[in-house]
Structure formats: structure tokens, C-alpha cells
Amino acid sequence: MKEPIPISCNTACTFVKGSFPYHWDLNVYRGCSHDCKYCFARYSHKYLGEKGDFSEAIFVKTNIAEALERQLRSSKWDKAVINLGGVTDNYQVAEAMERQMPEILRLMIKYKNPIIISTKSDLILRDFDLFDELSRKTYVNIASTITTANETLQKKLEPGGVSPMRRFSMLQEFRKTKASTAVHMMPLLPYLTDGEENLNAVFSQARDAHVDYLLPGLLNLRGETKQVFYHFLQKEYPNLLGEYRILYQNAGLKDYRRSLYKKLGRFKEKYQISFDYRSRLERMVNAKNEPVQLSIFD
């Protein structure tokens, strides 16, 4: 991996519109070495005018902690839930060298600010004590994106991510804290990760890890993501390329989605895993008596 390129930022948190499970997002890095073939954020390099491949040209915001404290100490800040890494993974490989997250977490502890985070790395365990302390002061949700339990497929889809087993182990370790834990089974990939065998494997291991919820979501194909993913299919699963073109270029996606979520409902009942991510947030916020903005997951 190339050494990350230092850049500076004016603000640490970006306001996010739309039906996301948060309204404020903090990304330490631009670009992501996980190189996920379905990543929706690949457009951001070109949108921001960055040069180089999204998975190779990694930029680090070296002043992000200072910028974050300016926001958190402002009288206008209402302790809204902050998502740590909605565009890129804050615990990608570069973080092992840059070590930006500990200072960010110390600021969250100082200002008792609630957070959610999703990662495909178990490097997050390095900062276990900080997450533990924060979870005793305010709401913390730690999730891992796990699209498949098949390690061979996972390595093709997410070359830079750690194995599914390591992700489940990480979630289980965080059960020792007061944080909520979750599996984000996003995106579900038609004909690749939507089969009975894979769903049984992911749901059963999520149950065994005692996660608070599992959140599924279907693959979206737009812009550069579509181009990269189709290139991946052409190389690894050429027999599926035609199926995807039919599914994503015609009205059949609506019927597929309906059938998929009906199937997911059966697995939800079979493994007694919740899809409800809002209730726990509200319970924990009320229990801690914090004036937290309850706009997450609305």
C-alpha cells in the first residue's frame, strides 16, 4: 500500500441528506483500500477532483481531530449522532499507521457524543477501551458489514477486508461493552449472496455473536459502481453478467426485491434476529438521560 497523502479539512462532520441512518458523517480518509467491488462511494474521488484509483490513492485528513472539537464545543451543536465513516472505512489499513481514530474517540468521550460506526476491519479492537468508555457515557453502535460467510467469495468481493470469521469475532468481543452491535448485510448480491446456504451461515453466526440487530439491503448499481461491478462479474462470474443486465435494466428488480425480503423475513423468524435498529437507540438515550437528537434511522 502507498503511503497516505496528507490533506486538511475545514469541518470534520458533513451533513447528510436523505434516508440514511444518520445525519452527520465523519470520514477520516478519502479513498478506501478495501477495494469492494460493489462500493457506492467510488464516485467521490472524481466528484472531489481527486486523481488516482479510489482503492490506491488514499488521503488522510490530518487536522480532523482539531476540526471535530470546533464542532463539538460549539453552542450550536446538539449532540446529534455522528456516523464514523459513511463513505470510507475509518479502520482501513491506513489507520494502523495514521492512528487518527483514538483522538476522535477521546473527543467523543469528552463531549459525550453518541456515535455509530461500521467497519470491515478488526483493527477497531485496538481502540476497545475507548469504545468501552464511550459506551458507558452515551449511545454507541458498532456494526460490521458482512455480505457473505464464504471466505473465497468475500476475498473476491472485498480484497482488503478481513475474513467474515474475524468480523464476527470482533462483534462478539464488543458484547463486553455497553455498545449495541450489529451485522450490516449490505449489499445483498443477487445470485451470489442471496442463496439459502449463505443466508443460513450469516444469520446463524450473527445469532451466535449475539448482535442486537441485522440490517439487510439490496445492491444498488449506479454510475462508476455499475461499471466496476460489471467488470468484476465479467472476470469472475461471466455466466451472471447477462442475468444482472436483465435484472437491473428491467422492471424485474421490483419483483426480485419483494421475493428477497419475503425470504429474509423467514430467516429473521428462524434465527430470532431483530431487524429493529431504532428501539434500542431510544431506550439507551432515555436511560442515559442525554439530550441526544433522535433523528437517526428516521
PDB file of C-alpha atoms in Angstrom, residues 6-275:
ATOM      1  CA  PRO A   6      -1.985  14.251   3.919  1.00  0.00           C
ATOM      2  CA  ILE A   7      -4.745  16.798   3.363  1.00  0.00           C
ATOM      3  CA  SER A   8      -6.607  19.200   5.636  1.00  0.00           C
ATOM      4  CA  CYS A   9     -10.330  19.747   6.167  1.00  0.00           C
ATOM      5  CA  ASN A  10     -12.385  22.779   7.170  1.00  0.00           C
ATOM      6  CA  THR A  11     -15.033  20.770   9.029  1.00  0.00           C
ATOM      7  CA  ALA A  12     -14.928  17.253  10.423  1.00  0.00           C
ATOM      8  CA  CYS A  13     -18.599  16.310  10.087  1.00  0.00           C
ATOM      9  CA  THR A  14     -20.658  16.634   6.943  1.00  0.00           C
ATOM     10  CA  PHE A  15     -24.431  16.996   6.998  1.00  0.00           C
ATOM     11  CA  VAL A  16     -26.065  14.182   5.042  1.00  0.00           C
ATOM     12  CA  LYS A  17     -29.488  14.485   3.480  1.00  0.00           C
ATOM     13  CA  GLY A  18     -31.749  11.575   2.634  1.00  0.00           C
ATOM     14  CA  SER A  19     -32.960   8.417   4.323  1.00  0.00           C
ATOM     15  CA  PHE A  20     -29.627   7.414   5.832  1.00  0.00           C
ATOM     16  CA  PRO A  21     -29.380   6.024   9.366  1.00  0.00           C
ATOM     17  CA  TYR A  22     -27.658   9.271  10.451  1.00  0.00           C
ATOM     18  CA  HIS A  23     -27.481  12.941   9.509  1.00  0.00           C
ATOM     19  CA  TRP A  24     -23.855  13.689  10.301  1.00  0.00           C
ATOM     20  CA  ASP A  25     -20.930  11.813   8.812  1.00  0.00           C
ATOM     21  CA  LEU A  26     -17.219  11.883   9.669  1.00  0.00           C
ATOM     22  CA  ASN A  27     -14.674  10.374   7.283  1.00  0.00           C
ATOM     23  CA  VAL A  28     -11.014  10.392   8.235  1.00  0.00           C
ATOM     24  CA  TYR A  29      -9.959   9.141   4.809  1.00  0.00           C
ATOM     25  CA  ARG A  30     -10.726   9.711   1.160  1.00  0.00           C
ATOM     26  CA  GLY A  31     -10.386   6.523  -0.805  1.00  0.00           C
ATOM     27  CA  CYS A  32     -10.525   3.046   0.698  1.00  0.00           C
ATOM     28  CA  SER A  33      -8.089   0.156   0.415  1.00  0.00           C
ATOM     29  CA  HIS A  34     -10.806  -2.468   0.962  1.00  0.00           C
ATOM     30  CA  ASP A  35     -11.463  -2.186  -2.794  1.00  0.00           C
ATOM     31  CA  CYS A  36     -15.022  -3.560  -2.515  1.00  0.00           C
ATOM     32  CA  LYS A  37     -16.345  -4.269  -5.987  1.00  0.00           C
ATOM     33  CA  TYR A  38     -19.829  -3.017  -5.099  1.00  0.00           C
ATOM     34  CA  CYS A  39     -18.724   0.168  -3.279  1.00  0.00           C
ATOM     35  CA  PHE A  40     -21.145   3.056  -3.836  1.00  0.00           C
ATOM     36  CA  ALA A  41     -18.541   5.687  -2.875  1.00  0.00           C
ATOM     37  CA  ARG A  42     -16.179   5.281  -5.816  1.00  0.00           C
ATOM     38  CA  TYR A  43     -17.725   8.325  -7.448  1.00  0.00           C
ATOM     39  CA  SER A  44     -16.401  10.524  -4.624  1.00  0.00           C
ATOM     40  CA  HIS A  45     -12.812  10.668  -5.932  1.00  0.00           C
ATOM     41  CA  LYS A  46     -13.905  12.166  -9.237  1.00  0.00           C
ATOM     42  CA  TYR A  47     -16.577  14.299  -7.566  1.00  0.00           C
ATOM     43  CA  LEU A  48     -13.955  15.806  -5.265  1.00  0.00           C
ATOM     44  CA  GLY A  49     -11.473  16.191  -8.105  1.00  0.00           C
ATOM     45  CA  GLU A  50      -9.040  13.634  -6.719  1.00  0.00           C
ATOM     46  CA  LYS A  51      -6.678  11.790  -9.026  1.00  0.00           C
ATOM     47  CA  GLY A  52      -5.834   8.115  -8.849  1.00  0.00           C
ATOM     48  CA  ASP A  53      -7.769   4.940  -8.210  1.00  0.00           C
ATOM     49  CA  PHE A  54     -10.209   5.000  -5.283  1.00  0.00           C
ATOM     50  CA  SER A  55      -8.605   1.947  -3.680  1.00  0.00           C
ATOM     51  CA  GLU A  56      -4.996   3.080  -4.135  1.00  0.00           C
ATOM     52  CA  ALA A  57      -4.910   6.871  -3.772  1.00  0.00           C
ATOM     53  CA  ILE A  58      -5.702   7.199  -0.058  1.00  0.00           C
ATOM     54  CA  PHE A  59      -5.895  10.661   1.510  1.00  0.00           C
ATOM     55  CA  VAL A  60      -5.829  11.304   5.273  1.00  0.00           C
ATOM     56  CA  LYS A  61      -7.308  14.408   6.912  1.00  0.00           C
ATOM     57  CA  THR A  62      -4.509  15.150   9.341  1.00  0.00           C
ATOM     58  CA  ASN A  63      -6.307  18.002  11.161  1.00  0.00           C
ATOM     59  CA  ILE A  64      -9.651  16.224  11.538  1.00  0.00           C
ATOM     60  CA  ALA A  65      -9.473  15.988  15.354  1.00  0.00           C
ATOM     61  CA  GLU A  66      -8.995  19.749  15.689  1.00  0.00           C
ATOM     62  CA  ALA A  67     -11.852  20.386  13.266  1.00  0.00           C
ATOM     63  CA  LEU A  68     -14.068  17.944  15.174  1.00  0.00           C
ATOM     64  CA  GLU A  69     -13.501  19.676  18.508  1.00  0.00           C
ATOM     65  CA  ARG A  70     -14.502  23.016  16.989  1.00  0.00           C
ATOM     66  CA  GLN A  71     -17.835  21.467  16.017  1.00  0.00           C
ATOM     67  CA  LEU A  72     -18.451  19.573  19.251  1.00  0.00           C
ATOM     68  CA  ARG A  73     -17.736  22.537  21.536  1.00  0.00           C
ATOM     69  CA  SER A  74     -19.942  24.925  19.543  1.00  0.00           C
ATOM     70  CA  SER A  75     -23.040  26.161  21.363  1.00  0.00           C
ATOM     71  CA  LYS A  76     -24.995  25.288  18.205  1.00  0.00           C
ATOM     72  CA  TRP A  77     -24.052  21.594  18.348  1.00  0.00           C
ATOM     73  CA  ASP A  78     -26.966  19.490  19.656  1.00  0.00           C
ATOM     74  CA  LYS A  79     -25.175  16.189  20.306  1.00  0.00           C
ATOM     75  CA  ALA A  80     -26.554  14.629  17.170  1.00  0.00           C
ATOM     76  CA  VAL A  81     -25.487  11.061  16.452  1.00  0.00           C
ATOM     77  CA  ILE A  82     -22.349  11.023  14.287  1.00  0.00           C
ATOM     78  CA  ASN A  83     -21.652   8.227  11.840  1.00  0.00           C
ATOM     79  CA  LEU A  84     -17.942   7.443  11.743  1.00  0.00           C
ATOM     80  CA  GLY A  85     -17.139   6.518   8.160  1.00  0.00           C
ATOM     81  CA  GLY A  86     -20.185   6.573   5.908  1.00  0.00           C
ATOM     82  CA  VAL A  87     -18.112   6.957   2.734  1.00  0.00           C
ATOM     83  CA  THR A  88     -14.872   5.159   3.590  1.00  0.00           C
ATOM     84  CA  ASP A  89     -13.828   2.821   6.386  1.00  0.00           C
ATOM     85  CA  ASN A  90     -12.106   4.705   9.207  1.00  0.00           C
ATOM     86  CA  TYR A  91     -10.365   1.463  10.197  1.00  0.00           C
ATOM     87  CA  GLN A  92      -8.921   0.617   6.799  1.00  0.00           C
ATOM     88  CA  VAL A  93      -5.228  -0.306   6.605  1.00  0.00           C
ATOM     89  CA  ALA A  94      -4.019   3.309   6.644  1.00  0.00           C
ATOM     90  CA  GLU A  95      -5.402   3.797  10.156  1.00  0.00           C
ATOM     91  CA  ALA A  96      -2.843   1.352  11.556  1.00  0.00           C
ATOM     92  CA  MET A  97      -0.174   3.883  10.592  1.00  0.00           C
ATOM     93  CA  GLU A  98      -2.036   7.182  10.932  1.00  0.00           C
ATOM     94  CA  ARG A  99      -3.811   6.495  14.273  1.00  0.00           C
ATOM     95  CA  GLN A 100      -6.422   9.225  13.861  1.00  0.00           C
ATOM     96  CA  MET A 101      -9.305   7.368  15.498  1.00  0.00           C
ATOM     97  CA  PRO A 102      -8.085   7.317  19.127  1.00  0.00           C
ATOM     98  CA  GLU A 103      -8.092  11.113  19.320  1.00  0.00           C
ATOM     99  CA  ILE A 104     -11.502  11.269  17.667  1.00  0.00           C
ATOM    100  CA  LEU A 105     -12.886   8.796  20.210  1.00  0.00           C
ATOM    101  CA  ARG A 106     -11.346  10.759  23.097  1.00  0.00           C
ATOM    102  CA  LEU A 107     -13.215  13.828  21.880  1.00  0.00           C
ATOM    103  CA  MET A 108     -16.457  11.849  21.685  1.00  0.00           C
ATOM    104  CA  ILE A 109     -15.845  10.776  25.287  1.00  0.00           C
ATOM    105  CA  LYS A 110     -15.045  14.348  26.380  1.00  0.00           C
ATOM    106  CA  TYR A 111     -18.249  15.716  24.861  1.00  0.00           C
ATOM    107  CA  LYS A 112     -20.345  12.582  25.493  1.00  0.00           C
ATOM    108  CA  ASN A 113     -21.390  12.490  21.848  1.00  0.00           C
ATOM    109  CA  PRO A 114     -23.237   9.397  20.535  1.00  0.00           C
ATOM    110  CA  ILE A 115     -21.813   7.555  17.542  1.00  0.00           C
ATOM    111  CA  ILE A 116     -22.445   4.749  15.103  1.00  0.00           C
ATOM    112  CA  ILE A 117     -19.705   3.034  13.136  1.00  0.00           C
ATOM    113  CA  SER A 118     -19.498   0.234  10.602  1.00  0.00           C
ATOM    114  CA  THR A 119     -16.250  -1.420   9.581  1.00  0.00           C
ATOM    115  CA  LYS A 120     -14.884  -4.389   7.655  1.00  0.00           C
ATOM    116  CA  SER A 121     -11.755  -4.475   9.791  1.00  0.00           C
ATOM    117  CA  ASP A 122     -10.982  -5.829  13.241  1.00  0.00           C
ATOM    118  CA  LEU A 123      -8.365  -3.093  13.693  1.00  0.00           C
ATOM    119  CA  ILE A 124     -11.166  -1.400  15.633  1.00  0.00           C
ATOM    120  CA  LEU A 125     -10.306  -3.732  18.530  1.00  0.00           C
ATOM    121  CA  ARG A 126      -7.113  -1.712  19.033  1.00  0.00           C
ATOM    122  CA  ASP A 127      -9.340   1.030  20.458  1.00  0.00           C
ATOM    123  CA  PHE A 128     -11.548  -1.301  22.502  1.00  0.00           C
ATOM    124  CA  ASP A 129     -11.009   0.582  25.783  1.00  0.00           C
ATOM    125  CA  LEU A 130     -12.057   3.898  24.239  1.00  0.00           C
ATOM    126  CA  PHE A 131     -15.239   2.432  22.763  1.00  0.00           C
ATOM    127  CA  ASP A 132     -15.930   0.782  26.106  1.00  0.00           C
ATOM    128  CA  GLU A 133     -15.585   4.077  27.981  1.00  0.00           C
ATOM    129  CA  LEU A 134     -17.723   5.970  25.468  1.00  0.00           C
ATOM    130  CA  SER A 135     -20.449   3.308  25.579  1.00  0.00           C
ATOM    131  CA  ARG A 136     -20.747   3.905  29.331  1.00  0.00           C
ATOM    132  CA  LYS A 137     -21.397   7.604  28.753  1.00  0.00           C
ATOM    133  CA  THR A 138     -23.665   7.669  25.705  1.00  0.00           C
ATOM    134  CA  TYR A 139     -25.067   5.669  22.805  1.00  0.00           C
ATOM    135  CA  VAL A 140     -22.579   3.659  20.732  1.00  0.00           C
ATOM    136  CA  ASN A 141     -23.438   1.304  17.896  1.00  0.00           C
ATOM    137  CA  ILE A 142     -20.711  -0.867  16.381  1.00  0.00           C
ATOM    138  CA  ALA A 143     -21.568  -2.737  13.199  1.00  0.00           C
ATOM    139  CA  SER A 144     -19.668  -4.818  10.705  1.00  0.00           C
ATOM    140  CA  THR A 145     -20.627  -5.165   7.083  1.00  0.00           C
ATOM    141  CA  ILE A 146     -20.784  -8.892   6.356  1.00  0.00           C
ATOM    142  CA  THR A 147     -22.150  -9.750   2.935  1.00  0.00           C
ATOM    143  CA  THR A 148     -21.139 -13.394   2.899  1.00  0.00           C
ATOM    144  CA  ALA A 149     -19.765 -16.089   5.190  1.00  0.00           C
ATOM    145  CA  ASN A 150     -17.910 -17.652   2.248  1.00  0.00           C
ATOM    146  CA  GLU A 151     -14.306 -16.511   2.610  1.00  0.00           C
ATOM    147  CA  THR A 152     -13.398 -17.298  -1.005  1.00  0.00           C
ATOM    148  CA  LEU A 153     -16.217 -15.121  -2.307  1.00  0.00           C
ATOM    149  CA  GLN A 154     -15.511 -12.445   0.284  1.00  0.00           C
ATOM    150  CA  LYS A 155     -11.881 -12.143  -0.844  1.00  0.00           C
ATOM    151  CA  LYS A 156     -13.023 -11.622  -4.409  1.00  0.00           C
ATOM    152  CA  LEU A 157     -15.615  -9.028  -3.440  1.00  0.00           C
ATOM    153  CA  GLU A 158     -13.639  -7.226  -0.722  1.00  0.00           C
ATOM    154  CA  PRO A 159      -9.909  -7.874  -1.269  1.00  0.00           C
ATOM    155  CA  GLY A 160      -8.818  -5.539   1.526  1.00  0.00           C
ATOM    156  CA  GLY A 161     -11.349  -6.603   4.152  1.00  0.00           C
ATOM    157  CA  VAL A 162     -10.644  -9.136   6.887  1.00  0.00           C
ATOM    158  CA  SER A 163     -12.390 -12.521   6.857  1.00  0.00           C
ATOM    159  CA  PRO A 164     -16.037 -12.877   7.925  1.00  0.00           C
ATOM    160  CA  MET A 165     -14.907 -15.010  10.876  1.00  0.00           C
ATOM    161  CA  ARG A 166     -12.702 -12.196  12.186  1.00  0.00           C
ATOM    162  CA  ARG A 167     -15.564  -9.715  11.820  1.00  0.00           C
ATOM    163  CA  PHE A 168     -17.954 -11.921  13.781  1.00  0.00           C
ATOM    164  CA  SER A 169     -15.275 -12.410  16.451  1.00  0.00           C
ATOM    165  CA  MET A 170     -14.814  -8.655  16.684  1.00  0.00           C
ATOM    166  CA  LEU A 171     -18.543  -8.111  17.194  1.00  0.00           C
ATOM    167  CA  GLN A 172     -18.620 -10.775  19.865  1.00  0.00           C
ATOM    168  CA  GLU A 173     -15.757  -9.069  21.698  1.00  0.00           C
ATOM    169  CA  PHE A 174     -17.648  -5.776  21.765  1.00  0.00           C
ATOM    170  CA  ARG A 175     -20.512  -7.522  23.569  1.00  0.00           C
ATOM    171  CA  LYS A 176     -18.342  -6.990  26.653  1.00  0.00           C
ATOM    172  CA  THR A 177     -19.088  -3.255  26.401  1.00  0.00           C
ATOM    173  CA  LYS A 178     -22.390  -1.398  26.641  1.00  0.00           C
ATOM    174  CA  ALA A 179     -22.363  -0.729  22.888  1.00  0.00           C
ATOM    175  CA  SER A 180     -25.008  -2.085  20.562  1.00  0.00           C
ATOM    176  CA  THR A 181     -23.634  -4.446  17.932  1.00  0.00           C
ATOM    177  CA  ALA A 182     -24.954  -5.263  14.512  1.00  0.00           C
ATOM    178  CA  VAL A 183     -24.392  -7.018  11.215  1.00  0.00           C
ATOM    179  CA  HIS A 184     -24.976  -4.924   8.108  1.00  0.00           C
ATOM    180  CA  MET A 185     -25.688  -7.470   5.391  1.00  0.00           C
ATOM    181  CA  MET A 186     -25.375  -4.827   2.733  1.00  0.00           C
ATOM    182  CA  PRO A 187     -25.397  -5.143  -0.103  1.00  0.00           C
ATOM    183  CA  LEU A 188     -27.083  -8.436  -0.808  1.00  0.00           C
ATOM    184  CA  LEU A 189     -25.920  -9.540  -4.249  1.00  0.00           C
ATOM    185  CA  PRO A 190     -28.416 -11.345  -6.487  1.00  0.00           C
ATOM    186  CA  TYR A 191     -27.339 -14.892  -7.387  1.00  0.00           C
ATOM    187  CA  LEU A 192     -24.163 -14.552  -5.280  1.00  0.00           C
ATOM    188  CA  THR A 193     -25.070 -13.960  -1.635  1.00  0.00           C
ATOM    189  CA  ASP A 194     -28.850 -14.402  -1.615  1.00  0.00           C
ATOM    190  CA  GLY A 195     -28.875 -18.228  -1.536  1.00  0.00           C
ATOM    191  CA  GLU A 196     -30.149 -20.369   1.313  1.00  0.00           C
ATOM    192  CA  GLU A 197     -26.668 -21.592   2.270  1.00  0.00           C
ATOM    193  CA  ASN A 198     -25.178 -18.124   2.637  1.00  0.00           C
ATOM    194  CA  LEU A 199     -28.197 -16.678   4.428  1.00  0.00           C
ATOM    195  CA  ASN A 200     -28.190 -19.574   6.885  1.00  0.00           C
ATOM    196  CA  ALA A 201     -24.474 -19.056   7.529  1.00  0.00           C
ATOM    197  CA  VAL A 202     -24.634 -15.284   8.075  1.00  0.00           C
ATOM    198  CA  PHE A 203     -27.832 -15.308  10.137  1.00  0.00           C
ATOM    199  CA  SER A 204     -26.680 -18.205  12.313  1.00  0.00           C
ATOM    200  CA  GLN A 205     -23.303 -16.610  13.032  1.00  0.00           C
ATOM    201  CA  ALA A 206     -24.966 -13.266  13.737  1.00  0.00           C
ATOM    202  CA  ARG A 207     -27.195 -15.037  16.257  1.00  0.00           C
ATOM    203  CA  ASP A 208     -24.177 -16.769  17.825  1.00  0.00           C
ATOM    204  CA  ALA A 209     -22.407 -13.403  18.109  1.00  0.00           C
ATOM    205  CA  HIS A 210     -25.483 -12.089  19.970  1.00  0.00           C
ATOM    206  CA  VAL A 211     -25.781  -8.974  17.825  1.00  0.00           C
ATOM    207  CA  ASP A 212     -28.623  -6.579  18.610  1.00  0.00           C
ATOM    208  CA  TYR A 213     -29.851  -6.476  15.040  1.00  0.00           C
ATOM    209  CA  LEU A 214     -29.093  -7.425  11.448  1.00  0.00           C
ATOM    210  CA  LEU A 215     -29.738  -4.904   8.689  1.00  0.00           C
ATOM    211  CA  PRO A 216     -30.085  -6.259   5.131  1.00  0.00           C
ATOM    212  CA  GLY A 217     -30.040  -4.183   1.959  1.00  0.00           C
ATOM    213  CA  LEU A 218     -30.103  -4.916  -1.760  1.00  0.00           C
ATOM    214  CA  LEU A 219     -27.315  -3.939  -4.161  1.00  0.00           C
ATOM    215  CA  ASN A 220     -27.721  -0.629  -5.980  1.00  0.00           C
ATOM    216  CA  LEU A 221     -25.885  -0.176  -9.272  1.00  0.00           C
ATOM    217  CA  ARG A 222     -25.241   3.373 -10.384  1.00  0.00           C
ATOM    218  CA  GLY A 223     -22.502   5.288 -12.178  1.00  0.00           C
ATOM    219  CA  GLU A 224     -18.950   4.081 -11.699  1.00  0.00           C
ATOM    220  CA  THR A 225     -20.076   1.374  -9.264  1.00  0.00           C
ATOM    221  CA  LYS A 226     -22.051  -0.308 -12.033  1.00  0.00           C
ATOM    222  CA  GLN A 227     -19.073  -0.224 -14.379  1.00  0.00           C
ATOM    223  CA  VAL A 228     -16.678  -1.667 -11.764  1.00  0.00           C
ATOM    224  CA  PHE A 229     -19.110  -4.350 -10.621  1.00  0.00           C
ATOM    225  CA  TYR A 230     -19.917  -5.491 -14.147  1.00  0.00           C
ATOM    226  CA  HIS A 231     -16.196  -5.705 -14.879  1.00  0.00           C
ATOM    227  CA  PHE A 232     -15.848  -7.867 -11.765  1.00  0.00           C
ATOM    228  CA  LEU A 233     -18.657 -10.151 -12.965  1.00  0.00           C
ATOM    229  CA  GLN A 234     -17.134 -10.422 -16.420  1.00  0.00           C
ATOM    230  CA  LYS A 235     -13.872 -11.569 -14.858  1.00  0.00           C
ATOM    231  CA  GLU A 236     -15.109 -13.801 -12.020  1.00  0.00           C
ATOM    232  CA  TYR A 237     -18.685 -14.822 -12.871  1.00  0.00           C
ATOM    233  CA  PRO A 238     -19.276 -14.227 -16.591  1.00  0.00           C
ATOM    234  CA  ASN A 239     -22.333 -16.502 -16.532  1.00  0.00           C
ATOM    235  CA  LEU A 240     -24.086 -13.978 -14.256  1.00  0.00           C
ATOM    236  CA  LEU A 241     -23.403 -10.853 -16.288  1.00  0.00           C
ATOM    237  CA  GLY A 242     -26.395 -11.354 -18.561  1.00  0.00           C
ATOM    238  CA  GLU A 243     -28.647 -12.094 -15.570  1.00  0.00           C
ATOM    239  CA  TYR A 244     -27.618  -8.829 -13.926  1.00  0.00           C
ATOM    240  CA  ARG A 245     -28.170  -6.804 -17.072  1.00  0.00           C
ATOM    241  CA  ILE A 246     -31.691  -8.185 -17.348  1.00  0.00           C
ATOM    242  CA  LEU A 247     -32.435  -7.683 -13.654  1.00  0.00           C
ATOM    243  CA  TYR A 248     -31.081  -4.143 -13.369  1.00  0.00           C
ATOM    244  CA  GLN A 249     -32.300  -2.840 -16.722  1.00  0.00           C
ATOM    245  CA  ASN A 250     -35.876  -4.039 -16.461  1.00  0.00           C
ATOM    246  CA  ALA A 251     -38.794  -3.893 -14.067  1.00  0.00           C
ATOM    247  CA  GLY A 252     -37.906  -7.340 -12.736  1.00  0.00           C
ATOM    248  CA  LEU A 253     -35.926  -5.799  -9.868  1.00  0.00           C
ATOM    249  CA  LYS A 254     -39.137  -4.856  -8.078  1.00  0.00           C
ATOM    250  CA  ASP A 255     -40.383  -8.454  -8.108  1.00  0.00           C
ATOM    251  CA  TYR A 256     -36.945  -9.723  -7.130  1.00  0.00           C
ATOM    252  CA  ARG A 257     -36.812  -7.325  -4.187  1.00  0.00           C
ATOM    253  CA  ARG A 258     -40.240  -8.428  -2.971  1.00  0.00           C
ATOM    254  CA  SER A 259     -39.258 -12.084  -3.159  1.00  0.00           C
ATOM    255  CA  LEU A 260     -35.903 -11.451  -1.456  1.00  0.00           C
ATOM    256  CA  TYR A 261     -37.384  -9.627   1.525  1.00  0.00           C
ATOM    257  CA  LYS A 262     -40.021 -12.305   1.939  1.00  0.00           C
ATOM    258  CA  LYS A 263     -37.181 -14.837   2.150  1.00  0.00           C
ATOM    259  CA  LEU A 264     -35.283 -12.631   4.608  1.00  0.00           C
ATOM    260  CA  GLY A 265     -38.373 -12.498   6.789  1.00  0.00           C
ATOM    261  CA  ARG A 266     -38.299 -16.274   7.071  1.00  0.00           C
ATOM    262  CA  PHE A 267     -34.659 -16.222   8.193  1.00  0.00           C
ATOM    263  CA  LYS A 268     -35.433 -13.443  10.658  1.00  0.00           C
ATOM    264  CA  GLU A 269     -38.034 -15.677  12.293  1.00  0.00           C
ATOM    265  CA  LYS A 270     -35.920 -18.814  12.069  1.00  0.00           C
ATOM    266  CA  TYR A 271     -32.948 -17.287  13.881  1.00  0.00           C
ATOM    267  CA  GLN A 272     -34.929 -14.832  16.029  1.00  0.00           C
ATOM    268  CA  ILE A 273     -32.829 -11.880  14.913  1.00  0.00           C
ATOM    269  CA  SER A 274     -34.208  -8.367  15.060  1.00  0.00           C
ATOM    270  CA  PHE A 275     -34.285  -6.003  12.093  1.00  0.00           C
TER     271      PHE A 275
END
